[in-house]
Tab-separated table of C-alpha atoms in Angstrom:
chain	number	residue	atom	x	y	z
Z	64	MET	CA	-222.591	15.731	-53.148
Z	65	LYS	CA	-220.964	12.657	-51.788
Z	66	LEU	CA	-217.321	13.090	-50.430
Z	67	ILE	CA	-214.885	10.359	-51.345
Z	68	GLN	CA	-211.531	9.929	-49.579
Z	69	THR	CA	-208.608	8.636	-51.616
Z	70	GLN	CA	-204.872	7.882	-51.032
Z	71	GLU	CA	-202.256	8.344	-53.667
Z	72	GLN	CA	-198.521	8.121	-53.577
Z	73	LYS	CA	-196.594	11.212	-54.636
Z	74	LEU	CA	-192.627	11.392	-55.258
Z	75	GLN	CA	-191.452	14.815	-54.285
Z	76	GLN	CA	-187.818	15.986	-53.990
Z	77	VAL	CA	-187.244	17.963	-50.900
Z	78	GLN	CA	-183.838	19.682	-50.131
Z	79	ARG	CA	-182.747	19.526	-46.481
Z	80	LEU	CA	-179.593	20.870	-45.118
Z	81	SER	CA	-177.358	18.373	-43.444
Z	82	GLN	CA	-176.098	18.999	-40.036
Z	83	GLN	CA	-172.660	20.053	-41.415
Z	84	GLN	CA	-174.196	22.434	-43.899
Z	85	MET	CA	-176.325	23.952	-41.194
Z	86	LEU	CA	-173.155	24.503	-38.978
Z	87	GLN	CA	-171.413	26.201	-42.114
Z	88	VAL	CA	-174.245	28.473	-42.578
Z	89	HIS	CA	-174.413	29.449	-38.969
Z	90	MET	CA	-170.708	30.259	-38.896
Z	91	LEU	CA	-170.891	32.301	-41.897
Z	92	GLU	CA	-173.412	34.544	-40.361
Z	93	MET	CA	-171.254	35.185	-37.223
Z	94	PRO	CA	-169.189	38.291	-36.910
Z	95	LEU	CA	-165.716	37.915	-35.545
Z	96	THR	CA	-166.582	38.621	-31.951
Z	97	GLU	CA	-169.303	35.953	-31.967
Z	98	LEU	CA	-167.133	33.425	-33.760
Z	99	GLU	CA	-164.384	33.921	-30.988
Z	100	GLU	CA	-166.928	33.016	-28.309
Z	101	ASN	CA	-168.234	30.086	-30.180
Z	102	VAL	CA	-164.721	28.672	-30.758
Z	103	ASN	CA	-164.064	28.980	-27.086
Z	104	ALA	CA	-167.406	27.239	-26.244
Z	105	GLU	CA	-166.492	24.461	-28.652
Z	106	LEU	CA	-163.037	23.811	-27.229
Z	107	ASP	CA	-164.574	23.597	-23.557
Z	108	ASP	CA	-167.310	21.212	-24.808
Z	109	ASN	CA	-165.399	18.954	-27.246
Z	110	PRO	CA	-162.231	17.145	-25.851
Z	111	ALA	CA	-161.259	16.147	-29.294
Z	112	LEU	CA	-160.944	19.754	-30.445
Z	113	VAL	CA	-157.584	21.283	-29.288
Z	114	LYS	CA	-155.459	24.322	-29.662
Z	115	ALA	CA	-152.415	23.464	-31.619
Z	116	ASP	CA	-150.107	24.520	-28.787
Z	117	GLU	CA	-152.053	22.473	-26.253
Z	118	GLU	CA	-151.917	18.803	-27.160
Z	119	ILE	CA	-154.476	17.618	-24.383
Z	120	PHE	CA	-156.935	14.945	-24.522
Z	121	ASP	CA	-158.708	14.428	-21.289
Z	122	ASN	CA	-158.592	10.724	-20.488
Z	123	ASP	CA	-161.353	11.093	-17.976
Z	124	SER	CA	-163.757	12.154	-20.697
Z	125	THR	CA	-165.261	8.681	-20.940
Z	126	ASP	CA	-165.970	8.148	-17.323
Z	127	SER	CA	-169.330	8.096	-15.760
Z	128	SER	CA	-169.407	11.839	-15.326
Z	129	THR	CA	-169.183	12.440	-19.068
Z	130	TYR	CA	-170.321	9.323	-20.760
Z	131	THR	CA	-172.309	6.499	-19.298
Z	132	PRO	CA	-172.653	3.433	-21.383
Z	133	SER	CA	-175.196	0.814	-20.900
Z	134	ALA	CA	-174.173	-1.964	-18.449
Z	135	ASP	CA	-172.754	-5.178	-19.898
Z	136	HIS	CA	-174.425	-7.969	-18.096
Z	137	ASP	CA	-173.024	-11.539	-18.274
Z	138	SER	CA	-175.542	-14.418	-19.012
Z	139	SER	CA	-174.959	-15.714	-15.525
Z	140	ASP	CA	-176.566	-12.595	-14.076
Z	141	ILE	CA	-179.870	-13.377	-15.674
Z	142	ASP	CA	-182.506	-14.132	-13.148
Z	143	ASP	CA	-183.123	-17.899	-12.698
Z	144	GLU	CA	-186.789	-17.221	-12.960
Z	145	LYS	CA	-186.534	-16.013	-16.638
Z	146	SER	CA	-187.613	-18.265	-19.163
Z	147	GLU	CA	-185.108	-19.791	-21.566
Z	148	ALA	CA	-186.938	-17.698	-24.505
Z	149	ASP	CA	-186.161	-14.435	-22.712
Z	150	ALA	CA	-182.487	-15.440	-21.895
Z	151	PHE	CA	-181.998	-16.295	-25.614
Z	152	ALA	CA	-183.493	-13.034	-26.630
Z	153	ALA	CA	-181.392	-11.101	-24.223
Z	154	HIS	CA	-178.299	-12.993	-25.595
Z	155	THR	CA	-179.145	-12.373	-29.166
Z	156	GLU	CA	-179.698	-8.711	-28.535
Z	157	ARG	CA	-176.312	-8.426	-26.933
Z	158	GLU	CA	-174.625	-10.182	-29.808
Z	159	GLU	CA	-176.303	-7.715	-32.356
Z	160	ARG	CA	-175.217	-4.734	-30.378
Z	161	GLU	CA	-171.699	-6.059	-30.105
Z	162	SER	CA	-171.680	-6.864	-33.894
Z	163	ALA	CA	-172.904	-3.293	-34.628
Z	164	LEU	CA	-170.381	-1.835	-32.229
Z	165	ASN	CA	-167.540	-3.753	-33.916
Z	166	ASN	CA	-168.563	-2.698	-37.280
Z	167	ALA	CA	-168.657	0.982	-36.196
Z	168	LEU	CA	-165.251	0.795	-34.820
Z	169	ASP	CA	-164.079	-1.227	-37.953
Z	170	ARG	CA	-165.230	1.887	-40.112
Z	171	MET	CA	-162.765	3.972	-38.127
Z	172	THR	CA	-159.524	4.891	-39.787
Z	173	GLY	CA	-157.321	1.956	-39.864
Z	174	SER	CA	-153.785	3.296	-40.380
Z	175	ASP	CA	-151.556	6.068	-38.998
Z	176	GLU	CA	-151.218	7.511	-42.454
Z	177	ASP	CA	-154.978	7.919	-42.730
Z	178	MET	CA	-155.357	9.485	-39.405
Z	179	PRO	CA	-157.347	12.868	-39.476
Z	180	THR	CA	-154.840	15.841	-39.493
Z	181	ALA	CA	-157.174	18.605	-40.336
Z	182	ALA	CA	-156.420	21.857	-38.568
Z	183	TYR	CA	-157.368	25.515	-38.906
Z	184	THR	CA	-154.378	27.777	-38.906
Z	185	GLY	CA	-156.081	31.089	-39.612
Z	186	ALA	CA	-155.522	33.450	-42.490
Z	187	SER	CA	-152.494	33.344	-44.511
Z	188	GLY	CA	-149.720	35.031	-42.567
Z	189	ALA	CA	-151.630	38.014	-41.701
Z	190	ASP	CA	-150.840	39.347	-38.170
Z	191	SER	CA	-154.083	39.706	-36.271
Z	192	ALA	CA	-152.479	42.477	-34.220
Z	193	ASP	CA	-152.646	44.744	-37.417
Z	194	TYR	CA	-156.210	45.417	-37.022
Z	195	GLU	CA	-157.575	48.358	-35.060
Z	196	GLU	CA	-160.561	47.694	-32.830
Z	197	MET	CA	-163.196	50.290	-33.996
Z	198	VAL	CA	-166.530	51.666	-32.765
Z	199	TYR	CA	-169.266	51.713	-35.265
Z	200	GLY	CA	-172.375	53.942	-34.821
Z	201	ASP	CA	-171.118	57.169	-33.235
Z	202	THR	CA	-167.426	56.573	-34.267
Z	203	ARG	CA	-167.001	60.430	-34.724
Z	204	SER	CA	-167.553	62.702	-31.735
Z	205	PHE	CA	-169.815	65.759	-32.061
Z	206	TYR	CA	-166.864	67.909	-32.421
Z	207	ASP	CA	-165.875	66.041	-35.548
Z	208	LYS	CA	-169.428	66.322	-36.864
Z	209	LEU	CA	-169.459	70.040	-36.369
Z	210	LYS	CA	-166.124	70.401	-38.077
Z	211	GLU	CA	-167.617	68.480	-41.087
Z	212	GLN	CA	-170.376	71.193	-41.276
Z	213	MET	CA	-167.672	73.739	-40.942
Z	214	GLY	CA	-166.070	72.393	-44.170
Z	215	GLU	CA	-169.314	73.128	-46.000
Z	216	ILE	CA	-169.084	76.889	-45.708
Z	217	ASP	CA	-166.571	79.327	-46.911
Z	218	LEU	CA	-164.305	80.594	-44.118
Z	219	SER	CA	-161.033	82.420	-44.266
Z	220	LYS	CA	-158.080	80.557	-42.696
Z	221	THR	CA	-158.303	82.697	-39.516
Z	222	ASP	CA	-162.012	82.117	-39.255
Z	223	GLU	CA	-161.467	78.436	-39.589
Z	224	GLN	CA	-158.913	78.571	-36.673
Z	225	ILE	CA	-161.397	80.566	-34.563
Z	226	MET	CA	-164.248	78.143	-35.351
Z	227	GLU	CA	-162.119	75.102	-34.470
Z	228	TYR	CA	-161.192	76.652	-31.083
Z	229	VAL	CA	-164.808	77.599	-30.404
Z	230	ILE	CA	-165.980	74.039	-31.314
Z	231	GLY	CA	-163.267	72.706	-29.009
Z	232	SER	CA	-164.438	75.002	-26.248
Z	233	LEU	CA	-167.859	73.494	-26.323
Z	234	ASP	CA	-168.984	71.487	-23.222
Z	235	SER	CA	-170.370	67.831	-23.694
Z	236	ASP	CA	-173.895	69.009	-23.952
Z	237	GLY	CA	-173.120	71.411	-26.813
Z	238	LEU	CA	-173.199	74.711	-24.954
Z	239	LEU	CA	-170.545	77.248	-24.886
Z	240	ARG	CA	-169.970	78.516	-21.328
Z	241	LYS	CA	-166.902	80.670	-22.066
Z	242	ASP	CA	-167.515	84.301	-22.882
Z	243	SER	CA	-166.140	85.805	-26.121
Z	244	GLN	CA	-163.456	87.943	-24.290
Z	245	SER	CA	-161.894	84.769	-22.681
Z	246	ILE	CA	-161.867	82.961	-25.981
Z	247	CYS	CA	-160.282	85.861	-27.632
Z	248	ASP	CA	-157.701	86.256	-24.965
Z	249	GLU	CA	-156.753	82.529	-25.246
Z	250	LEU	CA	-156.395	82.558	-28.839
Z	251	THR	CA	-153.977	85.411	-28.612
Z	252	ILE	CA	-152.058	84.110	-25.769
Z	253	TYR	CA	-151.882	80.290	-26.439
Z	254	HIS	CA	-152.126	80.241	-30.193
Z	255	GLY	CA	-150.883	83.779	-31.578
Z	256	ILE	CA	-154.122	84.247	-33.283
Z	257	TYR	CA	-155.012	87.977	-32.993
Z	258	CYS	CA	-158.714	88.792	-33.375
Z	259	GLU	CA	-161.406	90.965	-31.922
Z	260	VAL	CA	-164.267	89.918	-29.604
Z	261	SER	CA	-166.529	90.951	-32.484
Z	262	ASP	CA	-164.769	88.246	-34.665
Z	263	ILE	CA	-165.428	85.676	-31.886
Z	264	ASP	CA	-169.135	86.705	-31.655
Z	265	ARG	CA	-169.524	86.451	-35.633
Z	266	ILE	CA	-167.972	83.057	-35.574
Z	267	ILE	CA	-170.258	81.861	-32.797
Z	268	GLY	CA	-173.223	83.169	-34.666
Z	269	ILE	CA	-172.372	81.028	-37.566
Z	270	LEU	CA	-171.744	78.019	-35.224
Z	271	GLN	CA	-175.332	78.540	-33.942
Z	272	THR	CA	-176.585	77.942	-37.517
Z	273	PHE	CA	-175.212	74.404	-37.445
Z	274	ASP	CA	-177.205	71.395	-36.646
Z	275	PRO	CA	-178.659	70.416	-34.304
Z	276	ALA	CA	-180.445	73.693	-33.328
Z	277	GLY	CA	-179.234	74.980	-30.075
Z	278	ILE	CA	-175.498	74.054	-30.450
Z	279	GLY	CA	-173.147	76.913	-29.340
Z	280	ALA	CA	-175.664	78.594	-27.195
Z	281	HIS	CA	-174.199	80.284	-23.927
Z	282	SER	CA	-176.936	79.336	-21.725
Z	283	LEU	CA	-179.977	76.941	-21.687
Z	284	GLN	CA	-182.349	79.861	-22.247
Z	285	GLU	CA	-180.465	80.827	-25.369
Z	286	CYS	CA	-180.272	77.148	-26.442
Z	287	LEU	CA	-184.011	76.867	-26.200
Z	288	LEU	CA	-184.594	80.183	-28.124
Z	289	LEU	CA	-182.334	78.965	-30.949
Z	290	GLN	CA	-184.394	75.939	-31.255
Z	291	ILE	CA	-187.681	77.806	-31.181
Z	292	GLU	CA	-186.428	80.042	-34.017
Z	293	ARG	CA	-185.823	77.004	-36.204
Z	294	ARG	CA	-189.577	75.982	-35.951
Z	295	PRO	CA	-191.878	76.593	-38.712
Z	296	ASP	CA	-194.095	79.646	-38.100
Z	297	ASP	CA	-197.328	78.781	-36.332
Z	298	GLN	CA	-199.503	80.209	-33.546
Z	299	LEU	CA	-197.458	78.580	-30.928
Z	300	LYS	CA	-194.124	79.779	-31.851
Z	301	PRO	CA	-194.431	83.306	-30.645
Z	302	LEU	CA	-195.903	82.116	-27.338
Z	303	MET	CA	-193.089	79.870	-26.829
Z	304	ARG	CA	-190.589	82.540	-27.591
Z	305	THR	CA	-192.416	84.676	-25.091
Z	306	VAL	CA	-192.327	82.001	-22.430
Z	307	VAL	CA	-188.562	81.338	-22.784
Z	308	SER	CA	-187.559	84.905	-23.142
Z	309	GLU	CA	-189.853	86.561	-20.568
Z	310	HIS	CA	-191.001	83.707	-18.176
Z	311	PHE	CA	-188.112	81.390	-18.059
Z	312	ASP	CA	-187.903	81.225	-14.332
Z	313	GLU	CA	-191.605	80.071	-14.145
Z	314	PHE	CA	-191.032	77.621	-16.892
Z	315	THR	CA	-187.963	75.976	-15.188
Z	316	LYS	CA	-189.945	75.728	-12.057
Z	317	LYS	CA	-192.825	74.156	-13.868
Z	318	HIS	CA	-195.298	76.913	-12.786
Z	319	PHE	CA	-197.403	76.133	-15.956
Z	320	ASP	CA	-200.716	77.557	-14.591
Z	321	LYS	CA	-198.955	80.806	-13.854
Z	322	ILE	CA	-197.574	80.854	-17.468
Z	323	GLY	CA	-201.068	80.514	-18.740
Z	324	SER	CA	-202.158	83.515	-16.638
Z	325	LEU	CA	-199.289	85.568	-17.758
Z	326	LEU	CA	-199.834	84.884	-21.454
Z	327	ALA	CA	-203.619	85.231	-21.060
Z	328	ILE	CA	-204.268	82.013	-23.000
Z	329	ASP	CA	-206.844	79.125	-22.456
Z	330	THR	CA	-205.847	75.965	-20.659
Z	331	TYR	CA	-205.776	73.908	-23.886
Z	332	THR	CA	-203.409	76.381	-25.599
Z	333	ASN	CA	-201.287	76.738	-22.593
Z	334	LYS	CA	-200.812	72.886	-22.377
Z	335	ARG	CA	-199.876	72.754	-26.150
Z	336	VAL	CA	-197.202	75.466	-25.552
Z	337	CYS	CA	-195.797	73.722	-22.453
Z	338	ASP	CA	-195.886	70.283	-24.192
Z	339	GLU	CA	-193.935	71.733	-27.198
Z	340	LEU	CA	-191.408	73.413	-24.788
Z	341	ARG	CA	-190.698	70.235	-23.097
Z	342	ARG	CA	-190.030	68.598	-26.419
Z	343	LEU	CA	-186.966	70.932	-27.011
Z	344	ASN	CA	-183.544	69.372	-26.382
Z	345	PRO	CA	-181.646	70.945	-23.437
Z	346	LYS	CA	-178.458	69.186	-24.530
Z	347	PRO	CA	-178.117	69.370	-28.404
Z	348	GLY	CA	-174.586	68.001	-28.200
Z	349	ALA	CA	-175.891	64.514	-26.886
Z	350	SER	CA	-177.938	64.193	-30.311
Z	351	LEU	CA	-174.538	64.374	-32.109
Z	352	GLY	CA	-173.020	61.432	-30.236
Z	353	GLU	CA	-170.577	61.431	-27.137
Z	354	THR	CA	-167.898	63.782	-26.683
Z	355	GLU	CA	-165.139	61.265	-27.229
Z	356	GLY	CA	-166.923	59.573	-30.014
Z	357	ARG	CA	-167.301	56.373	-28.263
Z	358	ASN	CA	-170.377	54.188	-28.013
Z	359	VAL	CA	-171.170	51.228	-25.740
Z	360	GLN	CA	-171.306	48.922	-28.892
Z	361	GLN	CA	-167.926	48.299	-29.929
Z	362	ILE	CA	-167.180	46.403	-33.178
Z	363	THR	CA	-164.151	44.608	-34.433
Z	364	PRO	CA	-163.652	44.687	-38.267
Z	365	ASP	CA	-163.823	41.278	-40.045
Z	366	PHE	CA	-161.635	42.416	-42.950
Z	367	ILE	CA	-158.677	44.654	-43.079
Z	368	VAL	CA	-158.302	46.390	-46.387
Z	369	ASP	CA	-155.108	48.315	-47.251
Z	370	THR	CA	-154.559	50.597	-50.275
Z	371	ASP	CA	-150.883	51.678	-50.810
Z	372	ASP	CA	-149.783	54.875	-52.536
Z	373	ASN	CA	-149.762	53.282	-55.986
Z	374	GLY	CA	-153.445	52.273	-55.689
Z	375	ASN	CA	-152.697	48.584	-55.030
Z	376	ILE	CA	-155.224	47.083	-52.863
Z	377	SER	CA	-154.741	44.097	-50.483
Z	378	PHE	CA	-156.682	42.591	-47.809
Z	379	TYR	CA	-156.890	39.815	-45.145
Z	380	ILE	CA	-159.470	38.281	-42.808
Z	381	ASN	CA	-158.965	39.310	-39.205
Z	382	ASN	CA	-158.714	36.134	-37.081
Z	383	GLY	CA	-158.766	38.207	-33.746
Z	384	ASN	CA	-158.114	35.792	-30.915
Z	385	ILE	CA	-159.109	32.613	-32.755
Z	386	PRO	CA	-156.385	29.912	-32.012
Z	387	GLU	CA	-155.033	27.476	-34.350
Z	388	LEU	CA	-157.240	24.322	-34.265
Z	389	ARG	CA	-156.645	20.753	-34.670
Z	390	VAL	CA	-157.857	17.216	-33.739
Z	391	SER	CA	-156.085	15.899	-30.811
Z	392	SER	CA	-153.114	13.589	-31.573
Z	393	SER	CA	-154.088	11.313	-28.769
Z	394	PHE	CA	-156.824	9.961	-31.077
Z	395	SER	CA	-154.202	8.019	-32.967
Z	396	GLU	CA	-153.189	6.303	-29.581
Z	397	LEU	CA	-156.801	5.259	-29.173
Z	398	MET	CA	-156.995	3.855	-32.701
Z	399	GLU	CA	-153.587	1.954	-31.959
Z	400	THR	CA	-155.186	0.574	-28.793
Z	401	TYR	CA	-158.144	-0.774	-30.730
Z	402	ARG	CA	-156.027	-2.358	-33.386
Z	403	ASN	CA	-153.832	-4.111	-30.923
Z	404	ASN	CA	-156.509	-5.207	-28.432
Z	405	LYS	CA	-159.508	-5.595	-30.605
Z	406	ASP	CA	-160.323	-9.085	-29.485
Z	407	THR	CA	-159.761	-8.588	-25.861
Z	408	MET	CA	-161.567	-5.240	-25.306
Z	409	SER	CA	-164.694	-5.144	-23.384
Z	410	ARG	CA	-168.003	-3.828	-24.801
Z	411	ARG	CA	-167.646	-0.868	-22.288
Z	412	GLU	CA	-164.272	-0.172	-23.787
Z	413	LYS	CA	-165.434	-0.307	-27.171
Z	414	GLU	CA	-168.456	1.896	-26.550
Z	415	ALA	CA	-166.057	4.476	-24.878
Z	416	LEU	CA	-163.914	4.347	-27.977
Z	417	LEU	CA	-167.013	5.016	-30.287
Z	418	TYR	CA	-168.004	7.958	-28.089
Z	419	ALA	CA	-164.344	9.310	-28.695
Z	420	LYS	CA	-164.869	8.786	-32.478
Z	421	GLN	CA	-168.137	10.745	-32.453
Z	422	LYS	CA	-166.276	13.641	-30.714
Z	423	VAL	CA	-163.455	13.488	-33.329
Z	424	GLU	CA	-165.869	13.574	-36.114
Z	425	ARG	CA	-167.637	16.652	-34.721
Z	426	ALA	CA	-164.245	18.337	-34.390
Z	427	LEU	CA	-163.312	17.463	-37.899
Z	428	GLY	CA	-166.637	18.983	-39.111
Z	429	TYR	CA	-166.129	22.114	-36.954
Z	430	ILE	CA	-162.721	22.807	-38.295
Z	431	GLU	CA	-163.932	22.299	-41.891
Z	432	ALA	CA	-166.865	24.779	-41.196
Z	433	ILE	CA	-164.255	27.477	-40.089
Z	434	LYS	CA	-162.101	26.764	-43.220
Z	435	GLN	CA	-165.335	26.995	-45.402
Z	436	ARG	CA	-166.111	30.317	-43.804
Z	437	TYR	CA	-162.786	31.703	-44.391
Z	438	ARG	CA	-162.914	30.588	-48.199
Z	439	THR	CA	-166.355	32.262	-48.613
Z	440	LEU	CA	-165.379	35.536	-46.979
Z	441	THR	CA	-162.235	35.693	-48.969
Z	442	LEU	CA	-164.107	35.211	-52.191
Z	443	THR	CA	-166.878	37.604	-51.449
Z	444	MET	CA	-164.554	40.415	-50.240
Z	445	GLN	CA	-162.358	40.046	-53.320
Z	446	ALA	CA	-165.376	40.322	-55.560
Z	447	ILE	CA	-166.439	43.439	-53.721
Z	448	ILE	CA	-163.126	45.099	-53.975
Z	449	ASP	CA	-162.924	44.309	-57.588
Z	450	TRP	CA	-166.449	45.867	-58.231
Z	451	GLN	CA	-165.802	49.054	-55.978
Z	452	ARG	CA	-162.104	49.383	-56.789
Z	453	LYS	CA	-162.253	53.016	-57.332
Z	454	PHE	CA	-163.807	53.813	-53.873
Z	455	PHE	CA	-161.195	51.744	-52.200
Z	456	GLN	CA	-158.423	53.655	-53.901
Z	457	ASP	CA	-159.611	57.230	-53.315
Z	458	GLY	CA	-162.263	56.840	-50.475
Z	459	ASP	CA	-164.850	59.075	-52.484
Z	460	GLU	CA	-168.371	57.794	-51.562
Z	461	ALA	CA	-169.557	59.258	-55.020
Z	462	ASP	CA	-167.317	56.650	-56.755
Z	463	LEU	CA	-169.304	53.686	-55.449
Z	464	LYS	CA	-171.001	51.855	-58.456
Z	465	PRO	CA	-174.268	50.358	-58.373
Z	466	MET	CA	-173.886	46.840	-56.962
Z	467	ILE	CA	-176.426	44.441	-55.706
Z	468	LEU	CA	-176.173	41.047	-54.014
Z	469	LYS	CA	-176.850	39.184	-57.381
Z	470	ASN	CA	-173.851	40.944	-58.986
Z	471	ILE	CA	-171.405	39.629	-56.335
Z	472	ALA	CA	-173.186	36.130	-56.381
Z	473	ASP	CA	-172.706	35.948	-60.116
Z	474	ARG	CA	-168.983	36.959	-59.785
Z	475	THR	CA	-168.246	34.472	-57.071
Z	476	GLY	CA	-170.500	31.683	-58.204
Z	477	LEU	CA	-172.067	31.596	-54.808
Z	478	ASP	CA	-175.758	31.716	-53.838
Z	479	ILE	CA	-177.317	35.122	-53.153
Z	480	SER	CA	-178.371	33.933	-49.770
Z	481	THR	CA	-174.686	33.079	-49.055
Z	482	ILE	CA	-173.635	36.643	-50.052
Z	483	SER	CA	-176.399	38.127	-48.018
Z	484	ARG	CA	-175.244	36.133	-44.772
Z	485	VAL	CA	-171.673	37.364	-45.536
Z	486	SER	CA	-172.618	41.013	-45.819
Z	487	ASN	CA	-174.812	41.139	-42.685
Z	488	VAL	CA	-173.199	42.474	-39.441
Z	489	LYS	CA	-169.721	42.298	-40.680
Z	490	TYR	CA	-167.333	45.168	-41.248
Z	491	ALA	CA	-164.357	46.178	-43.439
Z	492	GLN	CA	-161.627	48.482	-42.032
Z	493	THR	CA	-160.189	50.604	-44.904
Z	494	ASN	CA	-157.719	53.471	-45.296
Z	495	TRP	CA	-160.859	55.633	-45.310
Z	496	GLY	CA	-162.742	54.375	-42.286
Z	497	THR	CA	-164.511	51.171	-41.020
Z	498	PHE	CA	-167.677	50.483	-42.853
Z	499	PRO	CA	-170.335	47.697	-42.723
Z	500	LEU	CA	-170.314	45.584	-45.835
Z	501	ARG	CA	-173.855	46.598	-46.707
Z	502	PHE	CA	-172.425	50.045	-47.251
Z	503	PHE	CA	-170.829	49.049	-50.429
Z	504	PHE	CA	-174.171	47.744	-51.805
Z	505	SER	CA	-176.526	50.261	-53.630
Z	506	ASP	CA	-179.163	50.203	-56.283
Z	507	GLY	CA	-178.525	51.592	-59.781
Z	508	TYR	CA	-180.615	54.137	-61.813
Z	509	THR	CA	-180.516	53.968	-65.559
Z	510	THR	CA	-180.881	57.197	-67.426
Z	511	ASP	CA	-182.713	57.649	-70.782
Z	512	ASP	CA	-179.343	57.233	-72.565
Z	513	GLY	CA	-178.817	53.857	-71.019
Z	514	GLU	CA	-176.078	55.072	-68.489
Z	515	GLU	CA	-176.230	53.369	-65.101
Z	516	MET	CA	-175.416	55.276	-61.993
Z	517	SER	CA	-175.519	54.693	-58.394
Z	518	THR	CA	-178.487	55.822	-56.396
Z	519	ARG	CA	-175.963	56.801	-53.563
Z	520	LYS	CA	-174.183	59.273	-55.922
Z	521	ILE	CA	-177.535	60.985	-56.835
Z	522	LYS	CA	-178.494	61.209	-53.037
Z	523	LEU	CA	-175.272	62.891	-52.267
Z	524	ALA	CA	-175.830	65.456	-55.133
Z	525	LEU	CA	-179.321	66.004	-53.665
Z	526	LYS	CA	-177.936	66.370	-50.186
Z	527	ASP	CA	-175.452	68.906	-51.216
Z	528	LEU	CA	-178.041	70.962	-53.206
Z	529	VAL	CA	-180.196	71.300	-50.074
Z	530	SER	CA	-177.227	72.137	-47.910
Z	531	LYS	CA	-176.417	75.019	-50.260
Z	532	GLU	CA	-179.860	76.393	-50.886
Z	533	ASN	CA	-181.175	79.717	-49.792
Z	534	LYS	CA	-182.761	78.906	-46.566
Z	535	THR	CA	-185.277	81.701	-46.901
Z	536	LYS	CA	-186.386	80.259	-50.207
Z	537	PRO	CA	-185.668	76.528	-50.079
Z	538	LEU	CA	-185.952	74.415	-53.095
Z	539	SER	CA	-189.108	72.414	-53.993
Z	540	ASP	CA	-188.912	68.894	-55.222
Z	541	ASP	CA	-189.594	70.086	-58.795
Z	542	ALA	CA	-186.767	72.731	-58.450
Z	543	LEU	CA	-184.382	70.036	-57.022
Z	544	ARG	CA	-185.300	67.841	-60.001
Z	545	ALA	CA	-184.391	70.586	-62.510
Z	546	ALA	CA	-181.128	71.265	-60.671
Z	547	LEU	CA	-180.181	67.477	-60.538
Z	548	ALA	CA	-180.928	67.326	-64.203
Z	549	LYS	CA	-178.355	69.998	-64.899
Z	550	LEU	CA	-175.779	67.966	-62.934
Z	551	GLY	CA	-176.369	64.951	-65.166
Z	552	TYR	CA	-178.989	63.307	-63.056
Z	553	PRO	CA	-182.233	63.367	-64.922
Z	554	ILE	CA	-184.605	61.661	-62.401
Z	555	ALA	CA	-188.364	62.238	-61.895
Z	556	ARG	CA	-189.842	64.525	-59.287
Z	557	ARG	CA	-191.400	61.618	-57.524
Z	558	THR	CA	-187.795	59.895	-57.360
Z	559	VAL	CA	-186.464	63.197	-55.811
Z	560	ALA	CA	-189.145	62.987	-53.212
Z	561	LYS	CA	-188.401	59.391	-52.461
Z	562	TYR	CA	-184.677	59.969	-52.103
Z	563	ARG	CA	-185.245	63.131	-50.043
Z	564	GLU	CA	-187.387	61.214	-47.695
Z	565	GLN	CA	-184.777	58.450	-47.432
Z	566	LEU	CA	-182.280	61.046	-46.564
Z	567	GLY	CA	-184.500	62.497	-43.863
Z	568	ILE	CA	-184.758	65.893	-45.410
Z	569	PRO	CA	-187.919	67.551	-44.849
Z	570	VAL	CA	-190.141	69.220	-47.483
Z	571	ALA	CA	-189.244	72.710	-48.552
Z	572	ARG	CA	-191.726	74.668	-46.326
Z	573	LEU	CA	-190.231	72.842	-43.200
Z	574	ARG	CA	-186.776	73.818	-44.354
Z	575	LYS	CA	-187.659	77.568	-44.414
Z	576	ASN	CA	-185.989	79.772	-41.834
């Protein structure tokens, strides 16, 4: 077969973002802290962009250290050996460059009334000091997380007081190094709570059933034993229990060969036992977060949402330390200079002025990009609040309605990609805590009756069922399906399995104690 090469013209429409659009997209993706850094960098880089309270224009910005225009040679400097044709060509090129420069300068604003006055003044009247710098991630200490688990069980008022005191007595690694008698005496003397040592022991026993395994142990040995007891039954579990309870000293000294001899097991089994023991956590408190609930990664909320006692919701965008921005007023003086001395200005002066014009246009574009970011964030957050109004009023996660990016895009008239950029790495501070914007989005599940409910609500119900199940006879996925159906969530067994895995809940046989 003979190959024939042909050429054809094809008209194709390709959409490309302009430089200004790319800047707006980039700014939209920035969280507040990154935007603050970007603004400061732009202020340092662009002399035409200034803070409103600092009317500064660096007159040296057009010197050789910042801008180096091409040299303006007079025709008398042309080498005598050059041909007349070369001299004429050089002269013509200079005239063309001069004409182009004059045209560019003539396009600059010609009157004071038309001078650029664009400025970014921040959010409407919101005091940026109202926001509270938050830490996202381990925002709650492990003490708080243990108290949450305490709220899931039925305790008398006195037992609650004892439990809170015991939790507060834990060391940062999650171990309880006070003896029960000391705790009993302290409760009586300092808090007027009268109880017996047996009451303290009983409460500690309840605490030791909390997650993670090993919490509330009096010693490292007890901590490891508690974790072993939570393991599923297999051939290694009794061997591990024997090592920690009877040969703990050899284990801490890493005399693994001696442990194998004492247990009378082969080398392979001995290695498996020791490997599993090393996987246990000697500091269970560390897995729940730091003692004070702080993390290296601090975040500042981008939105401050407030709900008053009447259920009215208001919000503003947090400006942090972003200053009021404007284009330097010194630019008008440069324009006046050009208008009054247009015919006498040298080409070097005109090129310097054109350089200043480019800086001002960049400043105007930067200010407009920040304004556009503010408008987009405002529009998006208002739509989220309108959609999830019930949650913002009462803070109950179960009240979050199914909401996807397209819902907010349709409501705001913005593109889905724009909503996605807004909701990434941005946070909203509410009366009920600080949440990433992604927290408010969830898929929906439609029942056979056509009712749409949030998958988040179903997951909460599933999590609650598992937390209340009989740990000696945990519910299978099919049993969970039936229980959820009784609660009004008729989902399939495979859906139960999917949600269980997403919640990190193991299968029934691994939940058995």
